[in-house]
JSON list of C-alpha atoms in Angstrom, two decimals:
[
{"chain": "A", "resi": 1, "resn": "MET", "atom": "CA", "xyz": [10.17, 3.13, 19.99]},
{"chain": "A", "resi": 2, "resn": "LYS", "atom": "CA", "xyz": [13.46, 2.26, 18.00]},
{"chain": "A", "resi": 3, "resn": "GLN", "atom": "CA", "xyz": [15.09, 2.43, 21.62]},
{"chain": "A", "resi": 4, "resn": "GLU", "atom": "CA", "xyz": [12.32, 0.08, 23.02]},
{"chain": "A", "resi": 5, "resn": "ALA", "atom": "CA", "xyz": [13.14, -2.35, 20.05]},
{"chain": "A", "resi": 6, "resn": "LYS", "atom": "CA", "xyz": [16.82, -2.31, 20.99]},
{"chain": "A", "resi": 7, "resn": "ASP", "atom": "CA", "xyz": [16.53, -2.84, 24.61]},
{"chain": "A", "resi": 8, "resn": "ARG", "atom": "CA", "xyz": [14.26, -5.56, 23.94]},
{"chain": "A", "resi": 9, "resn": "GLY", "atom": "CA", "xyz": [16.67, -7.06, 21.46]},
{"chain": "A", "resi": 10, "resn": "LEU", "atom": "CA", "xyz": [19.45, -6.56, 23.66]},
{"chain": "A", "resi": 11, "resn": "LYS", "atom": "CA", "xyz": [17.35, -8.40, 26.69]},
{"chain": "A", "resi": 12, "resn": "LYS", "atom": "CA", "xyz": [16.98, -11.32, 24.21]},
{"chain": "A", "resi": 13, "resn": "ALA", "atom": "CA", "xyz": [20.56, -11.41, 23.14]},
{"chain": "A", "resi": 14, "resn": "LEU", "atom": "CA", "xyz": [21.63, -11.18, 26.90]},
{"chain": "A", "resi": 15, "resn": "GLY", "atom": "CA", "xyz": [19.29, -13.95, 27.86]},
{"chain": "A", "resi": 16, "resn": "SER", "atom": "CA", "xyz": [20.15, -16.49, 25.29]},
{"chain": "A", "resi": 17, "resn": "LYS", "atom": "CA", "xyz": [23.97, -16.30, 26.26]},
{"chain": "A", "resi": 18, "resn": "ASN", "atom": "CA", "xyz": [25.78, -18.42, 28.48]},
{"chain": "A", "resi": 19, "resn": "SER", "atom": "CA", "xyz": [27.95, -16.74, 31.11]},
{"chain": "A", "resi": 20, "resn": "ALA", "atom": "CA", "xyz": [30.97, -16.63, 29.08]},
{"chain": "A", "resi": 21, "resn": "LEU", "atom": "CA", "xyz": [30.71, -13.96, 26.47]},
{"chain": "A", "resi": 22, "resn": "PRO", "atom": "CA", "xyz": [32.76, -14.12, 23.21]},
{"chain": "A", "resi": 23, "resn": "SER", "atom": "CA", "xyz": [35.24, -11.74, 21.98]},
{"chain": "A", "resi": 24, "resn": "ASN", "atom": "CA", "xyz": [32.63, -10.13, 19.25]},
{"chain": "A", "resi": 25, "resn": "PHE", "atom": "CA", "xyz": [29.78, -9.94, 21.88]},
{"chain": "A", "resi": 26, "resn": "THR", "atom": "CA", "xyz": [29.01, -6.48, 20.58]},
{"chain": "A", "resi": 27, "resn": "PHE", "atom": "CA", "xyz": [29.09, -7.26, 17.02]},
{"chain": "A", "resi": 28, "resn": "CYS", "atom": "CA", "xyz": [26.53, -10.30, 17.50]},
{"chain": "A", "resi": 29, "resn": "THR", "atom": "CA", "xyz": [24.40, -8.37, 19.91]},
{"chain": "A", "resi": 30, "resn": "MET", "atom": "CA", "xyz": [23.92, -5.38, 17.37]},
{"chain": "A", "resi": 31, "resn": "ARG", "atom": "CA", "xyz": [23.62, -7.83, 14.40]},
{"chain": "A", "resi": 32, "resn": "LYS", "atom": "CA", "xyz": [20.51, -9.74, 16.31]},
{"chain": "A", "resi": 33, "resn": "VAL", "atom": "CA", "xyz": [19.08, -6.06, 17.19]},
{"chain": "A", "resi": 34, "resn": "GLU", "atom": "CA", "xyz": [19.30, -5.09, 13.65]},
{"chain": "A", "resi": 35, "resn": "GLU", "atom": "CA", "xyz": [17.80, -8.23, 12.51]},
{"chain": "A", "resi": 36, "resn": "TYR", "atom": "CA", "xyz": [14.90, -7.78, 15.04]},
{"chain": "A", "resi": 37, "resn": "ILE", "atom": "CA", "xyz": [14.59, -4.12, 13.56]},
{"chain": "A", "resi": 38, "resn": "ARG", "atom": "CA", "xyz": [14.31, -5.37, 10.21]},
{"chain": "A", "resi": 39, "resn": "THR", "atom": "CA", "xyz": [11.79, -8.00, 10.83]},
{"chain": "A", "resi": 40, "resn": "ARG", "atom": "CA", "xyz": [9.72, -5.53, 12.53]},
{"chain": "A", "resi": 41, "resn": "GLU", "atom": "CA", "xyz": [9.94, -2.97, 9.63]},
{"chain": "A", "resi": 42, "resn": "LYS", "atom": "CA", "xyz": [9.20, -5.92, 7.13]},
{"chain": "A", "resi": 43, "resn": "ARG", "atom": "CA", "xyz": [6.25, -6.72, 9.11]},
{"chain": "A", "resi": 44, "resn": "ALA", "atom": "CA", "xyz": [5.24, -3.10, 9.31]},
{"chain": "A", "resi": 45, "resn": "GLU", "atom": "CA", "xyz": [5.32, -2.86, 5.38]},
{"chain": "A", "resi": 46, "resn": "GLN", "atom": "CA", "xyz": [3.34, -6.06, 5.10]},
{"chain": "A", "resi": 47, "resn": "GLN", "atom": "CA", "xyz": [0.82, -4.64, 6.97]},
{"chain": "A", "resi": 48, "resn": "MET", "atom": "CA", "xyz": [0.70, -1.30, 5.23]},
{"chain": "A", "resi": 49, "resn": "LEU", "atom": "CA", "xyz": [0.70, -3.07, 1.83]},
{"chain": "A", "resi": 50, "resn": "TYR", "atom": "CA", "xyz": [-2.60, -5.42, 3.06]},
{"chain": "A", "resi": 51, "resn": "SER", "atom": "CA", "xyz": [-4.15, -2.08, 4.25]},
{"chain": "A", "resi": 52, "resn": "ILE", "atom": "CA", "xyz": [-3.66, -0.17, 1.12]},
{"chain": "A", "resi": 53, "resn": "VAL", "atom": "CA", "xyz": [-5.02, -3.21, -1.00]},
{"chain": "A", "resi": 54, "resn": "ALA", "atom": "CA", "xyz": [-8.24, -3.52, 1.36]},
{"chain": "A", "resi": 55, "resn": "VAL", "atom": "CA", "xyz": [-8.70, 0.50, 1.22]},
{"chain": "A", "resi": 56, "resn": "SER", "atom": "CA", "xyz": [-8.24, 0.01, -2.74]},
{"chain": "A", "resi": 57, "resn": "ALA", "atom": "CA", "xyz": [-10.79, -2.65, -2.82]},
{"chain": "A", "resi": 58, "resn": "ALA", "atom": "CA", "xyz": [-13.42, -0.67, -0.80]},
{"chain": "A", "resi": 59, "resn": "LEU", "atom": "CA", "xyz": [-13.16, 2.19, -2.83]},
{"chain": "A", "resi": 60, "resn": "SER", "atom": "CA", "xyz": [-13.38, 0.51, -5.73]},
{"chain": "A", "resi": 61, "resn": "ALA", "atom": "CA", "xyz": [-16.44, -1.18, -4.42]},
{"chain": "A", "resi": 62, "resn": "VAL", "atom": "CA", "xyz": [-18.01, 2.45, -3.32]},
{"chain": "A", "resi": 63, "resn": "LEU", "atom": "CA", "xyz": [-17.17, 3.80, -6.49]},
{"chain": "A", "resi": 64, "resn": "GLY", "atom": "CA", "xyz": [-19.15, 0.88, -8.39]},
{"chain": "A", "resi": 65, "resn": "LEU", "atom": "CA", "xyz": [-22.12, 1.52, -6.31]},
{"chain": "A", "resi": 66, "resn": "ILE", "atom": "CA", "xyz": [-22.07, 4.92, -6.77]},
{"chain": "A", "resi": 67, "resn": "VAL", "atom": "CA", "xyz": [-22.05, 4.44, -10.51]},
{"chain": "A", "resi": 68, "resn": "ASP", "atom": "CA", "xyz": [-24.66, 1.88, -10.43]},
{"chain": "A", "resi": 69, "resn": "HIS", "atom": "CA", "xyz": [-26.72, 4.31, -8.28]},
{"chain": "A", "resi": 70, "resn": "PHE", "atom": "CA", "xyz": [-26.40, 7.49, -10.31]},
{"chain": "A", "resi": 71, "resn": "TYR", "atom": "CA", "xyz": [-26.01, 5.88, -13.85]},
{"chain": "A", "resi": 72, "resn": "GLY", "atom": "CA", "xyz": [-27.06, 2.46, -13.39]},
{"chain": "A", "resi": 73, "resn": "LYS", "atom": "CA", "xyz": [-30.45, 2.59, -15.66]},
{"chain": "A", "resi": 74, "resn": "GLU", "atom": "CA", "xyz": [-28.96, 4.72, -18.32]},
{"chain": "A", "resi": 75, "resn": "LEU", "atom": "CA", "xyz": [-25.88, 2.34, -18.61]},
{"chain": "A", "resi": 76, "resn": "LYS", "atom": "CA", "xyz": [-28.25, -0.73, -18.78]},
{"chain": "A", "resi": 77, "resn": "ARG", "atom": "CA", "xyz": [-30.12, 1.26, -21.40]},
{"chain": "A", "resi": 78, "resn": "MET", "atom": "CA", "xyz": [-26.97, 2.21, -23.16]},
{"chain": "A", "resi": 79, "resn": "PHE", "atom": "CA", "xyz": [-25.57, -1.38, -23.42]},
{"chain": "A", "resi": 80, "resn": "SER", "atom": "CA", "xyz": [-28.74, -3.58, -23.94]},
{"chain": "A", "resi": 81, "resn": "ASN", "atom": "CA", "xyz": [-27.91, -2.69, -27.84]},
{"chain": "A", "resi": 82, "resn": "ILE", "atom": "CA", "xyz": [-24.49, -3.15, -28.42]},
{"chain": "A", "resi": 83, "resn": "THR", "atom": "CA", "xyz": [-24.61, -2.08, -32.11]},
{"chain": "A", "resi": 84, "resn": "ASP", "atom": "CA", "xyz": [-26.63, 1.28, -31.02]},
{"chain": "A", "resi": 85, "resn": "THR", "atom": "CA", "xyz": [-24.10, 1.86, -28.18]},
{"chain": "A", "resi": 86, "resn": "PHE", "atom": "CA", "xyz": [-21.44, 3.41, -30.12]},
{"chain": "A", "resi": 87, "resn": "LEU", "atom": "CA", "xyz": [-23.83, 5.71, -32.00]},
{"chain": "A", "resi": 88, "resn": "GLN", "atom": "CA", "xyz": [-25.35, 6.77, -28.84]},
{"chain": "A", "resi": 89, "resn": "LEU", "atom": "CA", "xyz": [-22.22, 7.38, -27.03]},
{"chain": "A", "resi": 90, "resn": "ASP", "atom": "CA", "xyz": [-21.51, 10.97, -26.13]},
{"chain": "A", "resi": 91, "resn": "ILE", "atom": "CA", "xyz": [-18.10, 11.64, -25.45]},
{"chain": "A", "resi": 92, "resn": "PHE", "atom": "CA", "xyz": [-18.57, 14.91, -23.54]},
{"chain": "A", "resi": 93, "resn": "ALA", "atom": "CA", "xyz": [-21.26, 13.51, -21.21]},
{"chain": "A", "resi": 94, "resn": "THR", "atom": "CA", "xyz": [-20.48, 14.46, -17.45]},
{"chain": "A", "resi": 95, "resn": "PRO", "atom": "CA", "xyz": [-19.68, 10.57, -16.19]},
{"chain": "A", "resi": 96, "resn": "TYR", "atom": "CA", "xyz": [-16.81, 10.50, -18.79]},
{"chain": "A", "resi": 97, "resn": "ILE", "atom": "CA", "xyz": [-15.33, 13.65, -17.20]},
{"chain": "A", "resi": 98, "resn": "LEU", "atom": "CA", "xyz": [-15.70, 12.64, -13.86]},
{"chain": "A", "resi": 99, "resn": "PHE", "atom": "CA", "xyz": [-13.95, 9.18, -14.83]},
{"chain": "A", "resi": 100, "resn": "ALA", "atom": "CA", "xyz": [-11.20, 11.25, -16.14]},
{"chain": "A", "resi": 101, "resn": "ILE", "atom": "CA", "xyz": [-10.91, 13.34, -13.28]},
{"chain": "A", "resi": 102, "resn": "ILE", "atom": "CA", "xyz": [-10.72, 10.06, -11.14]},
{"chain": "A", "resi": 103, "resn": "LEU", "atom": "CA", "xyz": [-8.24, 8.27, -13.31]},
{"chain": "A", "resi": 104, "resn": "ILE", "atom": "CA", "xyz": [-5.93, 11.47, -13.26]},
{"chain": "A", "resi": 105, "resn": "LEU", "atom": "CA", "xyz": [-6.47, 11.61, -9.40]},
{"chain": "A", "resi": 106, "resn": "LEU", "atom": "CA", "xyz": [-5.35, 7.88, -9.15]},
{"chain": "A", "resi": 107, "resn": "ILE", "atom": "CA", "xyz": [-2.35, 8.09, -11.31]},
{"chain": "A", "resi": 108, "resn": "LEU", "atom": "CA", "xyz": [-1.22, 11.05, -9.09]},
{"chain": "A", "resi": 109, "resn": "PHE", "atom": "CA", "xyz": [-1.54, 8.96, -6.03]},
{"chain": "A", "resi": 110, "resn": "ASP", "atom": "CA", "xyz": [0.09, 6.32, -7.51]},
{"chain": "A", "resi": 111, "resn": "HIS", "atom": "CA", "xyz": [3.18, 8.58, -8.48]},
{"chain": "A", "resi": 112, "resn": "TRP", "atom": "CA", "xyz": [3.17, 10.07, -4.80]},
{"chain": "A", "resi": 113, "resn": "MET", "atom": "CA", "xyz": [3.04, 6.45, -3.28]},
{"chain": "A", "resi": 114, "resn": "ARG", "atom": "CA", "xyz": [5.80, 5.14, -5.59]},
{"chain": "A", "resi": 115, "resn": "SER", "atom": "CA", "xyz": [8.09, 8.35, -4.82]},
{"chain": "A", "resi": 116, "resn": "SER", "atom": "CA", "xyz": [7.69, 7.82, -0.99]},
{"chain": "A", "resi": 117, "resn": "TYR", "atom": "CA", "xyz": [8.24, 4.25, -0.99]},
{"chain": "A", "resi": 118, "resn": "TYR", "atom": "CA", "xyz": [11.43, 4.57, -3.11]},
{"chain": "A", "resi": 119, "resn": "LYS", "atom": "CA", "xyz": [12.65, 7.27, -1.00]},
{"chain": "A", "resi": 120, "resn": "ARG", "atom": "CA", "xyz": [12.16, 5.34, 2.19]},
{"chain": "A", "resi": 121, "resn": "HIS", "atom": "CA", "xyz": [13.80, 1.90, 0.61]},
{"chain": "A", "resi": 122, "resn": "LYS", "atom": "CA", "xyz": [16.66, 3.64, -1.41]},
{"chain": "A", "resi": 123, "resn": "THR", "atom": "CA", "xyz": [19.82, 1.64, -0.99]},
{"chain": "A", "resi": 124, "resn": "GLU", "atom": "CA", "xyz": [22.95, 3.15, 0.09]},
{"chain": "A", "resi": 125, "resn": "GLU", "atom": "CA", "xyz": [25.62, 2.67, -2.46]}
]
């Protein structure tokens, strides 16, 4: 795929030049090829970001629907009277354990995504 991108970049560079080639033709051509590859990578990163945001929003919506389906009546009953809510709150109830597990999994996923991103975009020093 990178070879294909280089070939297209070379064709584009050759097509834009006149019959007289400059002395630094190779340098200019490679610079244009690198710019082309860089723009393709940025476009792919943007698409990845948009897809991650869309999937996260969809998963959040599904989580909300599941919570509403299984615990909707109980949540409405619990939050109907705010003063009694704190007295009726049971910390060791099943929903809180499930939310804690989901939170831990999301933190681990965030750590994994960040580490893979920084490995890929590490600057050479």
